[in-house]
Coordinates of C-alpha atoms in Angstrom, one line a residue:
Chain A
X1 CA 0.0 0.0 0.0
X2 CA 3.0 2.2 -0.1
X3 CA 2.4 3.3 -3.6
X4 CA -0.1 5.9 -4.3
X5 CA -3.4 5.0 -5.7
X6 CA -5.8 7.5 -7.2
X7 CA -9.5 7.9 -7.3
X8 CA -10.6 7.7 -10.9
X9 CA -11.2 11.4 -10.7
X10 CA -8.5 11.6 -8.2
X11 CA -5.8 14.0 -7.7
X12 CA -3.4 15.2 -5.3
X13 CA -5.1 17.9 -3.5
X14 CA -3.6 21.3 -3.0
X15 CA -4.2 24.7 -2.0
X16 CA -3.0 28.0 -1.1
X17 CA -4.0 27.7 2.6
X18 CA -2.1 27.7 5.7
X19 CA 1.4 26.5 5.5
X20 CA 3.3 28.8 7.9
X21 CA 6.0 31.0 6.7
X22 CA 9.2 29.1 6.0
X23 CA 12.1 29.2 8.4
X24 CA 15.6 28.3 7.2
X25 CA 15.2 25.0 5.3
X26 CA 18.0 22.7 4.3
X27 CA 18.8 22.9 0.6
X28 CA 18.6 19.7 -1.3
X29 CA 21.7 18.3 -2.9
X30 CA 20.4 17.1 -6.2
X31 CA 21.6 14.2 -8.3
X32 CA 20.5 14.4 -12.0
X33 CA 19.7 10.9 -13.3
X34 CA 18.7 11.6 -16.9
X35 CA 19.2 13.9 -19.8
X36 CA 17.0 14.7 -22.8
X37 CA 13.8 15.2 -21.0
X38 CA 12.6 11.6 -20.6
X39 CA 10.8 10.1 -17.7
X40 CA 7.1 10.7 -17.4
X41 CA 5.3 8.2 -15.1
X42 CA 8.3 7.4 -13.0
X43 CA 8.1 4.9 -10.2
X44 CA 10.7 3.6 -7.7
X45 CA 12.0 0.1 -7.8
X46 CA 10.9 -2.0 -4.8
X47 CA 14.3 -1.8 -3.2
X48 CA 14.5 2.0 -3.5
X49 CA 17.7 1.7 -5.4
X50 CA 16.5 2.7 -8.9
X51 CA 13.8 4.6 -10.8
X52 CA 11.7 3.0 -13.5
X53 CA 10.0 4.7 -16.4
X54 CA 8.8 4.2 -20.0
X55 CA 11.2 5.5 -22.6
X56 CA 12.6 5.0 -26.1
X57 CA 15.8 6.9 -26.2
X58 CA 17.2 8.0 -29.5
X59 CA 18.4 5.0 -31.4
X60 CA 16.5 2.4 -29.4
X61 CA 14.6 -0.1 -31.4
X62 CA 11.4 0.1 -29.3
X63 CA 10.0 1.5 -26.1
X64 CA 10.7 -0.4 -22.9
X65 CA 10.8 0.2 -19.1
X66 CA 14.1 1.7 -18.3
X67 CA 15.9 1.8 -15.0
X68 CA 18.4 4.3 -13.7
X69 CA 20.2 3.9 -10.4
X70 CA 19.1 6.5 -7.8
X71 CA 22.8 7.0 -6.9
X72 CA 23.4 8.4 -10.4
X73 CA 26.1 5.8 -10.8
X74 CA 25.2 4.5 -14.2
X75 CA 23.3 5.4 -17.3
X76 CA 19.7 4.3 -17.8
X77 CA 19.3 0.7 -19.2
X78 CA 16.4 -1.5 -20.1
X79 CA 14.9 -3.2 -17.0
X80 CA 11.7 -4.7 -18.5
X81 CA 11.3 -5.1 -22.2
X82 CA 7.6 -5.5 -22.0
X83 CA 5.5 -2.5 -21.1
X84 CA 2.7 -3.4 -18.7
X85 CA 1.0 -2.5 -15.5
X86 CA 3.4 -3.9 -12.9
X87 CA 2.7 -4.6 -9.3
X88 CA 4.8 -2.3 -7.1
X89 CA 6.9 -5.3 -5.9
X90 CA 7.4 -6.3 -9.6
X91 CA 6.0 -9.8 -9.0
X92 CA 3.1 -9.5 -11.4
X93 CA 2.4 -7.8 -14.7
X94 CA -1.0 -6.8 -16.1
X95 CA -1.1 -6.7 -19.8
X96 CA -4.3 -5.2 -21.4
X97 CA -5.8 -7.4 -24.0
X98 CA -9.0 -5.9 -25.4
X99 CA -11.6 -6.0 -22.7
X100 CA -9.6 -8.2 -20.5
X101 CA -6.4 -8.0 -18.5
X102 CA -3.8 -10.8 -18.8
X103 CA -2.1 -11.1 -15.4
X104 CA 1.2 -12.9 -15.4
X105 CA 3.2 -14.0 -12.4
X106 CA 6.7 -13.1 -13.3
X107 CA 8.4 -15.9 -11.3
X108 CA 6.9 -18.7 -13.3
X109 CA 5.0 -16.9 -16.1
X110 CA 1.8 -18.4 -15.0
X111 CA -1.1 -16.4 -16.4
X112 CA -4.7 -15.6 -15.6
X113 CA -7.2 -13.6 -17.6
X114 CA -9.5 -11.1 -15.9
X115 CA -12.6 -9.4 -17.5
X116 CA -11.6 -6.0 -16.3
X117 CA -13.1 -4.1 -19.3
X118 CA -10.4 -1.5 -19.0
X119 CA -10.4 -1.2 -15.2
X120 CA -7.1 -0.7 -13.5
X121 CA -5.8 -3.5 -11.3
X122 CA -5.2 -2.8 -7.6
X123 CA -2.6 -5.3 -6.4
X124 CA -3.4 -6.7 -3.0
X125 CA -1.7 -9.0 -0.5
X126 CA -1.4 -12.7 -1.3
X127 CA -2.0 -12.6 -5.0
X128 CA -5.3 -10.8 -4.7
X129 CA -6.4 -8.1 -7.1
X130 CA -9.3 -5.7 -7.2
X131 CA -10.7 -3.7 -10.1
X132 CA -13.6 -1.5 -11.0
X133 CA -15.7 -2.0 -14.2
X134 CA -17.1 1.4 -15.0
X135 CA -19.6 2.7 -17.6
X136 CA -17.8 4.7 -20.3
X137 CA -20.5 7.2 -21.0
X138 CA -22.9 9.4 -19.2
X139 CA -22.5 12.0 -16.5
X140 CA -19.1 11.5 -14.9
X141 CA -20.3 11.2 -11.4
X142 CA -23.4 9.1 -12.2
X143 CA -21.6 6.3 -14.0
X144 CA -22.1 3.0 -12.4
X145 CA -18.9 1.2 -11.2
X146 CA -18.8 -2.4 -10.0
X147 CA -15.9 -3.4 -7.8
X148 CA -14.6 -6.9 -8.2
X149 CA -12.0 -8.8 -6.2
X150 CA -10.4 -12.1 -6.7
X151 CA -7.5 -14.3 -5.6
X152 CA -5.8 -15.1 -8.9
X153 CA -7.1 -18.4 -10.2
X154 CA -10.5 -17.9 -8.7
X155 CA -13.6 -16.4 -10.3
X156 CA -13.8 -12.6 -9.7
X157 CA -16.6 -11.6 -7.3
X158 CA -18.6 -8.4 -7.3
X159 CA -18.2 -6.8 -3.8
X160 CA -19.5 -3.3 -4.2
X161 CA -21.4 -1.0 -6.5
X162 CA -20.8 2.8 -6.5
X163 CA -21.5 5.6 -8.8
X164 CA -18.8 7.9 -10.1
X165 CA -16.1 6.1 -8.3
X166 CA -14.6 2.7 -7.5
X167 CA -12.0 0.9 -5.5
X168 CA -9.1 3.0 -4.3
X169 CA -6.7 0.7 -2.5
X170 CA -6.3 -2.4 -0.5
X171 CA -5.9 -1.7 3.2
X172 CA -5.1 -5.3 4.2
X173 CA -5.8 -8.8 2.9
X174 CA -9.5 -8.4 3.7
X175 CA -10.3 -4.7 3.4
X176 CA -10.7 -2.4 0.5
X177 CA -10.9 1.4 0.5
X178 CA -13.7 2.5 -1.9
X179 CA -15.0 5.9 -3.0
X180 CA -18.2 6.8 -4.8
X181 CA -21.8 7.7 -4.5
X182 CA -24.3 5.3 -3.1
X183 CA -26.8 6.1 -5.8
X184 CA -26.6 8.1 -9.0
X185 CA -28.5 11.1 -8.0
X186 CA -27.3 11.9 -4.6
X187 CA -25.0 15.0 -4.1
X188 CA -22.2 13.6 -2.0
X189 CA -19.8 10.7 -2.4
X190 CA -18.6 8.5 0.3
X191 CA -15.2 7.1 1.3
X192 CA -15.7 3.8 3.0
X193 CA -13.8 0.6 4.0
X194 CA -15.2 -2.6 2.7
X195 CA -14.7 -6.0 4.3
X196 CA -14.3 -8.2 1.2
X197 CA -15.4 -11.3 3.1
X198 CA -18.6 -10.0 4.6
X199 CA -19.4 -7.0 2.5
X200 CA -19.7 -4.8 5.6
X201 CA -19.0 -1.1 4.9
X202 CA -17.8 1.4 7.3
X203 CA -18.2 5.0 6.0
X204 CA -15.3 7.2 6.9
X205 CA -16.5 10.5 5.3
X206 CA -19.2 11.9 3.1
X207 CA -18.5 15.0 1.0
X208 CA -19.1 16.6 -2.3
X209 CA -15.6 16.1 -3.7
X210 CA -13.0 13.7 -2.2
X211 CA -9.6 14.0 -3.9
X212 CA -6.2 12.4 -3.6
X213 CA -7.3 9.5 -1.3
X214 CA -4.2 7.8 -0.1
X215 CA -4.0 5.1 2.6
X216 CA -0.9 5.1 4.8
X217 CA 1.6 2.3 4.1
X218 CA 0.2 0.2 7.0
X219 CA -3.4 0.9 5.9
X220 CA -4.3 2.3 9.3
X221 CA -4.8 5.9 8.2
X222 CA -6.0 7.6 5.1
X223 CA -5.3 11.1 3.8
X224 CA -7.7 12.9 1.6
X225 CA -8.8 16.4 0.5
X226 CA -12.3 17.8 0.4
X227 CA -12.9 20.5 -2.1
X228 CA -15.7 22.8 -3.1
X229 CA -18.0 21.6 -0.4
X230 CA -19.1 23.9 2.4
X231 CA -16.3 26.3 3.4
X232 CA -16.0 24.8 6.9
X233 CA -15.6 21.3 5.4
X234 CA -13.0 21.9 2.8
X235 CA -9.4 21.1 3.3
X236 CA -6.9 18.4 4.0
X237 CA -7.6 15.5 6.4
X238 CA -6.2 12.4 7.9
X239 CA -8.4 9.8 9.4
X240 CA -8.0 6.3 11.0
X241 CA -9.4 3.7 8.7
X242 CA -10.5 1.5 11.7
X243 CA -12.7 4.2 13.1
X244 CA -12.3 7.5 14.7
X245 CA -12.7 11.2 13.8
X246 CA -11.0 12.9 10.9
X247 CA -8.3 15.4 11.7
X248 CA -8.3 18.6 9.7
X249 CA -4.8 19.7 8.8
X250 CA -3.5 23.2 8.7
X251 CA -2.1 22.8 5.3
X252 CA -3.1 22.0 1.8
X253 CA -0.8 20.7 -0.9
X254 CA 0.5 17.8 -2.9
X255 CA 1.1 15.0 -0.5
X256 CA 2.5 11.4 -0.2
X257 CA 3.1 9.1 2.7
X258 CA 6.7 8.8 3.7
X259 CA 6.0 6.0 6.2
X260 CA 3.1 5.0 8.5
X261 CA 3.6 8.0 10.6
X262 CA 4.6 10.8 8.3
X263 CA 3.1 12.6 5.3
X264 CA 5.4 14.6 3.0
X265 CA 3.8 17.5 1.2
X266 CA 4.6 20.5 -1.0
X267 CA 2.3 23.4 -0.2
X268 CA 0.4 25.2 -2.9
X269 CA 2.2 28.4 -2.3
X270 CA 1.9 30.5 -5.4
X271 CA 4.9 32.3 -6.9
X272 CA 7.4 30.9 -4.4
X273 CA 10.8 30.7 -5.9
X274 CA 11.2 27.0 -5.2
X275 CA 9.2 24.0 -4.1
X276 CA 9.8 23.0 -0.5
X277 CA 9.0 19.5 0.9
X278 CA 7.4 19.6 4.3
X279 CA 6.8 16.8 6.7
X280 CA 3.6 16.3 8.8
X281 CA 4.0 14.0 11.8
X282 CA 0.9 12.1 12.6
X283 CA 1.8 11.6 16.3
X284 CA 2.7 15.2 17.1
X285 CA 0.2 16.7 14.7
X286 CA 2.9 19.1 13.6
X287 CA 4.6 20.1 10.4
X288 CA 8.0 21.2 9.6
X289 CA 9.9 22.1 6.5
X290 CA 12.2 19.3 5.5
X291 CA 13.9 20.1 2.2
X292 CA 14.1 23.0 -0.2
X293 CA 14.4 21.4 -3.6
X294 CA 15.9 24.5 -5.0
X295 CA 13.8 24.3 -8.1
X296 CA 10.3 23.3 -9.0
X297 CA 8.6 20.0 -9.6
X298 CA 7.1 19.5 -13.1
X299 CA 3.5 18.4 -13.4
X300 CA 3.3 17.1 -9.8
X301 CA 5.7 14.3 -10.7
X302 CA 7.5 13.5 -7.4
X303 CA 7.8 10.2 -5.7
X304 CA 9.0 9.2 -2.3
X305 CA 11.2 6.1 -2.3
X306 CA 9.6 3.0 -0.6
X307 CA 12.2 3.1 2.2
X308 CA 11.3 6.8 2.8
X309 CA 14.9 7.9 2.5
X310 CA 14.8 9.8 -0.8
X311 CA 12.6 11.8 -3.1
X312 CA 12.7 11.7 -6.9
X313 CA 11.1 14.3 -9.1
X314 CA 10.9 15.6 -12.6
X315 CA 12.3 19.0 -12.7
X316 CA 10.5 21.9 -14.3
X317 CA 12.5 23.5 -17.0
X318 CA 14.5 20.5 -18.3
X319 CA 12.0 17.7 -17.6
X320 CA 14.8 15.5 -16.3
X321 CA 14.8 13.2 -13.3
X322 CA 16.5 14.2 -10.1
X323 CA 16.9 12.6 -6.7
X324 CA 17.6 14.1 -3.3
X325 CA 18.1 12.5 0.1
X326 CA 15.5 13.3 2.7
X327 CA 16.7 14.5 6.2
Chain B
X1 CA -23.5 59.4 -32.7
X2 CA -26.2 57.3 -31.1
X3 CA -26.1 54.9 -34.0
X4 CA -22.3 54.2 -33.5
X5 CA -22.8 51.4 -30.9
X6 CA -25.4 49.7 -33.1
X7 CA -23.1 50.1 -36.2
X8 CA -20.2 48.6 -34.2
X9 CA -22.4 45.8 -33.2
X10 CA -23.5 45.1 -36.7
X11 CA -20.0 45.3 -38.0
X12 CA -18.6 43.1 -35.3
X13 CA -21.4 40.6 -35.9
X14 CA -20.6 40.6 -39.6
X15 CA -16.9 40.0 -38.9
X16 CA -17.7 37.2 -36.5
X17 CA -20.0 35.6 -39.1
X18 CA -17.2 35.9 -41.7
X19 CA -14.7 34.6 -39.3
X20 CA -16.5 31.3 -38.9
X21 CA -16.0 30.8 -42.6
X22 CA -12.6 32.4 -42.8
X23 CA -9.4 30.6 -43.2
X24 CA -7.1 30.2 -40.3
X25 CA -4.9 33.2 -39.6
X26 CA -1.3 32.7 -40.6
X27 CA 1.4 32.7 -38.0
X28 CA 2.5 36.2 -38.9
X29 CA -0.8 37.5 -37.7
X30 CA -0.8 35.6 -34.4
X31 CA 0.9 37.3 -31.4
X32 CA 3.7 35.2 -30.0
X33 CA 3.1 33.9 -26.5
X34 CA 4.6 36.3 -24.0
X35 CA 2.6 35.8 -20.9
X36 CA 0.4 38.7 -22.0
X37 CA -2.8 37.4 -20.4
X38 CA -3.9 36.7 -16.8
X39 CA -5.7 34.0 -15.0
X40 CA -9.5 33.8 -15.4
X41 CA -10.0 33.6 -11.6
X42 CA -9.0 36.0 -8.9
X43 CA -7.3 35.1 -5.6
X44 CA -5.3 32.1 -4.6
X45 CA -6.2 28.6 -5.6
X46 CA -7.4 26.2 -2.9
X47 CA -10.0 23.8 -1.8
X48 CA -12.7 26.4 -1.5
X49 CA -11.8 28.7 -4.4
X50 CA -10.4 27.1 -7.6
X51 CA -7.8 24.6 -8.7
X52 CA -6.2 23.7 -12.0
X53 CA -8.1 20.7 -13.5
X54 CA -7.3 19.2 -16.8
X55 CA -4.3 20.5 -18.8
X56 CA -4.2 21.4 -22.5
X57 CA -3.2 18.9 -25.1
X58 CA -2.5 15.2 -25.3
X59 CA -4.2 14.3 -22.0
X60 CA -5.2 10.9 -21.0
X61 CA -8.8 12.0 -20.9
X62 CA -8.8 13.5 -24.3
X63 CA -7.2 10.3 -25.8
X64 CA -10.1 8.3 -24.4
X65 CA -12.6 10.7 -26.1
X66 CA -10.4 11.5 -29.2
X67 CA -13.0 10.4 -31.7
X68 CA -16.0 11.7 -29.9
X69 CA -15.9 14.8 -27.7
X70 CA -12.6 16.0 -29.1
X71 CA -12.8 14.6 -32.6
X72 CA -13.4 17.9 -34.3
X73 CA -10.2 19.4 -32.9
X74 CA -7.7 16.7 -33.7
X75 CA -8.4 14.6 -30.6
X76 CA -6.7 16.7 -28.0
X77 CA -8.0 18.7 -25.0
X78 CA -7.9 22.1 -26.7
X79 CA -8.2 24.3 -23.6
X80 CA -7.5 24.4 -19.9
X81 CA -9.9 23.3 -17.3
X82 CA -10.1 25.1 -13.9
X83 CA -12.2 23.4 -11.2
X84 CA -14.3 25.8 -9.3
X85 CA -17.7 25.9 -7.5
X86 CA -20.5 27.0 -9.7
X87 CA -21.0 30.7 -9.7
X88 CA -17.3 31.6 -9.3
X89 CA -16.6 34.9 -11.0
X90 CA -14.9 34.5 -14.3
X91 CA -12.6 37.3 -15.4
X92 CA -11.4 38.4 -18.8
X93 CA -7.8 37.2 -19.3
X94 CA -6.9 40.3 -21.2
X95 CA -8.2 43.6 -22.6
X96 CA -10.6 43.0 -25.6
X97 CA -14.0 43.2 -27.1
X98 CA -16.8 40.7 -26.5
X99 CA -17.3 39.0 -29.8
X100 CA -19.8 36.3 -29.0
X101 CA -22.2 35.4 -26.2
X102 CA -23.5 31.8 -26.5
X103 CA -21.9 31.4 -29.9
X104 CA -21.7 28.1 -31.8
X105 CA -18.6 26.9 -30.1
X106 CA -19.8 24.1 -27.8
X107 CA -18.7 24.1 -24.1
X108 CA -22.4 24.1 -23.0
X109 CA -24.5 25.3 -21.5
X110 CA -23.1 28.8 -22.1
X111 CA -20.0 30.3 -23.6
X112 CA -18.4 33.6 -24.2
X113 CA -15.7 34.7 -26.6
X114 CA -13.5 37.8 -26.2
X115 CA -11.5 39.1 -29.0
X116 CA -8.0 40.4 -28.1
X117 CA -5.2 42.0 -30.0
X118 CA -2.7 39.9 -32.0
X119 CA -5.2 37.7 -33.8
X120 CA -6.2 36.0 -30.5
X121 CA -9.5 35.3 -28.9
X122 CA -10.3 33.7 -25.5
X123 CA -13.3 31.4 -25.0
X124 CA -14.9 30.7 -21.6
X125 CA -17.0 27.6 -21.6
X126 CA -19.4 25.6 -19.4
X127 CA -20.7 28.9 -17.9
X128 CA -23.5 28.8 -15.4
X129 CA -25.7 31.3 -17.2
X130 CA -25.6 33.6 -20.2
X131 CA -22.8 36.0 -19.6
X132 CA -24.0 39.4 -18.6
X133 CA -22.0 41.3 -21.3
X134 CA -23.0 42.2 -24.8
X135 CA -21.4 41.7 -28.1
X136 CA -19.2 44.7 -29.0
X137 CA -18.6 45.6 -25.4
X138 CA -15.1 46.5 -24.4
X139 CA -13.7 44.6 -21.4
X140 CA -10.6 45.1 -19.4
X141 CA -8.2 42.4 -18.1
X142 CA -9.5 41.1 -14.8
X143 CA -13.1 42.4 -15.3
X144 CA -15.8 39.9 -14.2
X145 CA -17.5 38.8 -17.4
X146 CA -19.3 35.6 -16.4
X147 CA -19.9 32.9 -13.8
X148 CA -18.4 29.4 -14.0
X149 CA -20.7 26.4 -14.3
X150 CA -20.6 22.6 -14.8
X151 CA -20.1 20.7 -18.0
X152 CA -22.6 18.1 -16.8
X153 CA -25.2 20.8 -15.9
X154 CA -25.5 19.8 -12.2
X155 CA -23.0 22.0 -10.3
X156 CA -22.1 18.8 -8.5
X157 CA -20.7 16.5 -11.2
X158 CA -17.8 18.4 -12.8
X159 CA -18.0 22.1 -12.0
X160 CA -15.3 23.8 -13.9
X161 CA -14.4 26.6 -16.4
X162 CA -13.0 25.6 -19.8
X163 CA -10.7 28.2 -21.2
X164 CA -9.4 28.3 -24.7
X165 CA -7.1 30.6 -26.7
X166 CA -8.0 30.6 -30.3
X167 CA -7.2 32.6 -33.4
X168 CA -9.9 35.1 -34.6
X169 CA -11.0 32.6 -37.2
X170 CA -11.7 29.9 -34.6
X171 CA -9.8 27.5 -36.7
X172 CA -6.6 27.4 -34.7
X173 CA -6.3 26.5 -31.0
X174 CA -3.2 27.2 -28.9
X175 CA -1.7 26.0 -25.7
X176 CA -2.7 28.7 -23.2
X177 CA 0.2 28.2 -20.8
X178 CA 2.8 30.4 -22.5
X179 CA 0.2 33.1 -23.1
X180 CA -0.9 33.3 -19.4
X181 CA 1.3 34.6 -16.7
X182 CA 0.9 32.2 -13.8
X183 CA 3.0 29.8 -11.6
X184 CA 1.9 26.8 -13.6
X185 CA 4.4 24.4 -11.9
X186 CA 2.8 25.2 -8.6
X187 CA -0.7 25.1 -9.9
X188 CA 0.0 21.7 -11.4
X189 CA 0.7 20.4 -7.9
X190 CA -3.0 20.4 -7.3
X191 CA -3.2 17.7 -9.9
X192 CA -6.0 17.4 -12.3
X193 CA -9.1 15.4 -12.7
X194 CA -7.4 13.8 -15.6
X195 CA -3.8 13.3 -14.8
X196 CA -1.0 12.9 -17.2
X197 CA -0.5 12.5 -21.0
X198 CA -1.1 9.7 -23.3
X199 CA 2.0 8.1 -24.7
X200 CA 2.8 6.9 -28.2
X201 CA 5.1 4.0 -27.5
X202 CA 6.7 4.7 -30.9
X203 CA 7.7 8.1 -29.7
X204 CA 7.0 8.1 -25.9
X205 CA 8.8 11.4 -25.1
X206 CA 6.6 13.5 -27.4
X207 CA 4.0 15.7 -25.8
X208 CA 4.6 14.7 -22.2
X209 CA 5.0 18.0 -20.5
X210 CA 2.6 21.0 -20.1
X211 CA 4.9 23.2 -22.3
X212 CA 5.3 20.7 -25.0
X213 CA 1.9 20.3 -26.5
X214 CA 0.7 20.7 -30.0
X215 CA -1.4 23.4 -31.6
X216 CA -4.7 22.1 -33.1
X217 CA -6.8 23.0 -36.1
X218 CA -10.4 22.6 -36.5
X219 CA -11.2 19.6 -38.7
X220 CA -7.7 18.3 -38.9
X221 CA -6.7 14.7 -38.6
X222 CA -6.4 13.2 -35.1
X223 CA -3.0 13.9 -33.6
X224 CA -3.3 11.0 -31.1
X225 CA -4.6 8.1 -33.1
X226 CA -1.6 6.0 -32.0
X227 CA -0.8 2.6 -33.4
X228 CA 0.9 1.8 -30.1
X229 CA -0.8 3.8 -27.3
X230 CA -0.1 3.7 -23.6
X231 CA -2.1 3.2 -21.6
X232 CA -4.7 1.7 -23.9
X233 CA -8.1 3.3 -23.7
X234 CA -10.8 1.4 -21.8
X235 CA -13.2 -0.6 -23.8
X236 CA -16.0 1.6 -25.0
X237 CA -14.0 4.7 -24.9
X238 CA -13.8 6.4 -28.2

């Protein structure tokens, strides 16, 4: 669950609100990993030692998934010749085939076919997957979405129906995080946990717009943003997934979990000279500036390494990939 | 002198009518992008005010609708979307003259076109109600000219403003980013309701950044009908 998962209409939330003025912040020492402006859709390797991205450098015969060491110690090279939706731990690949998804276990090349109809796979513990089959036409937030789960090799099972949404992430082996409307014509959408064995739902929050829903790596908390609802309801929140009140945060920005207890975020502070990474501590409920990137991130493309020690980002201006160590 | 406004209106209307049939303006008549315009909303972005939504160009969302919603403009998202609650005041991005109110340019339920210097027009789409300005009226940059609405007509589903920069003939559409003075890198942190750009695996670096997006022409061939697209569009998307 370390990797980010997005609502189908999802986004990282952001705003101009409430990050305090910035005291002296350590300046990042950047390592440039690429040249030539490659690297959209970058992800970290599971061991936090390399970055992976789709590319076809000049002279290459075809596109592939390239890898470049985070230490900057070597040039990019082909890591995976087949382009597919890979599980974050690189144990499975999802290959779209028409209205199905061919899932292959990379260790033995065993394959399964799932009738996803274009739905993205959410890789769960123990060889489980979830996906949402959504209508492709009609009002965006009234389109029916049916959530399916399966352990590979079994028949997929419909576990939930929502409108204008779908499954967001696995919280553990038996629980999914789902967002959507309970019926097509209601105003608000819900964010709820779903026990995939019993079908029991626990609604965490109901709001007009829920954005950037991201469970913590241990699945015990979820971060989300509410936008364009009542003024007093809008903002950035964290909430325990097992029950408990939401905590409204004093900042709004692009955010990612560093570990189970810390969120990293870049505030939406307009016209600042550089982007600064802040850290919010779940235990102390406090934020502090962590690292001044000394430049700006392009298109919100920044990724925290799975071990929480580094941040990679695509730099505005040259569109190349850079890495910095986090304090 | 009383007849002058009416005459201006008639002349402008005639020009607009001709412009719909007119050939695209050549490059020499189009002002170069120089951050000469402003944002269509006042104040800071945020969860209560407004956020950047979908970017211009070869977006994932436009690819999925390249033959339908965006088929007439070469399959790309030919404007910028700004998410905002219905009724948010929309401001003219530059000095100009109102050339059309609810003209034949889509972006329902209501739209507005302002003609600027340098061969450029701005279009404001999915407005909540008919804009309270008249054709021929002069407007100044930052002046409130309309209220934002919702492309789905509900003020709940997808409330946003669709903003385009076109040539006067309405045949050419331009990436607004280099024309509008704004901190786009920071605005993009808010993400969008359609994230990222479609890739052509035969040329995966092309059109992958906000600054590197193609111009579009009305009625031209699809720019993103890729033989080897990534990600593939969901079944049923066209």
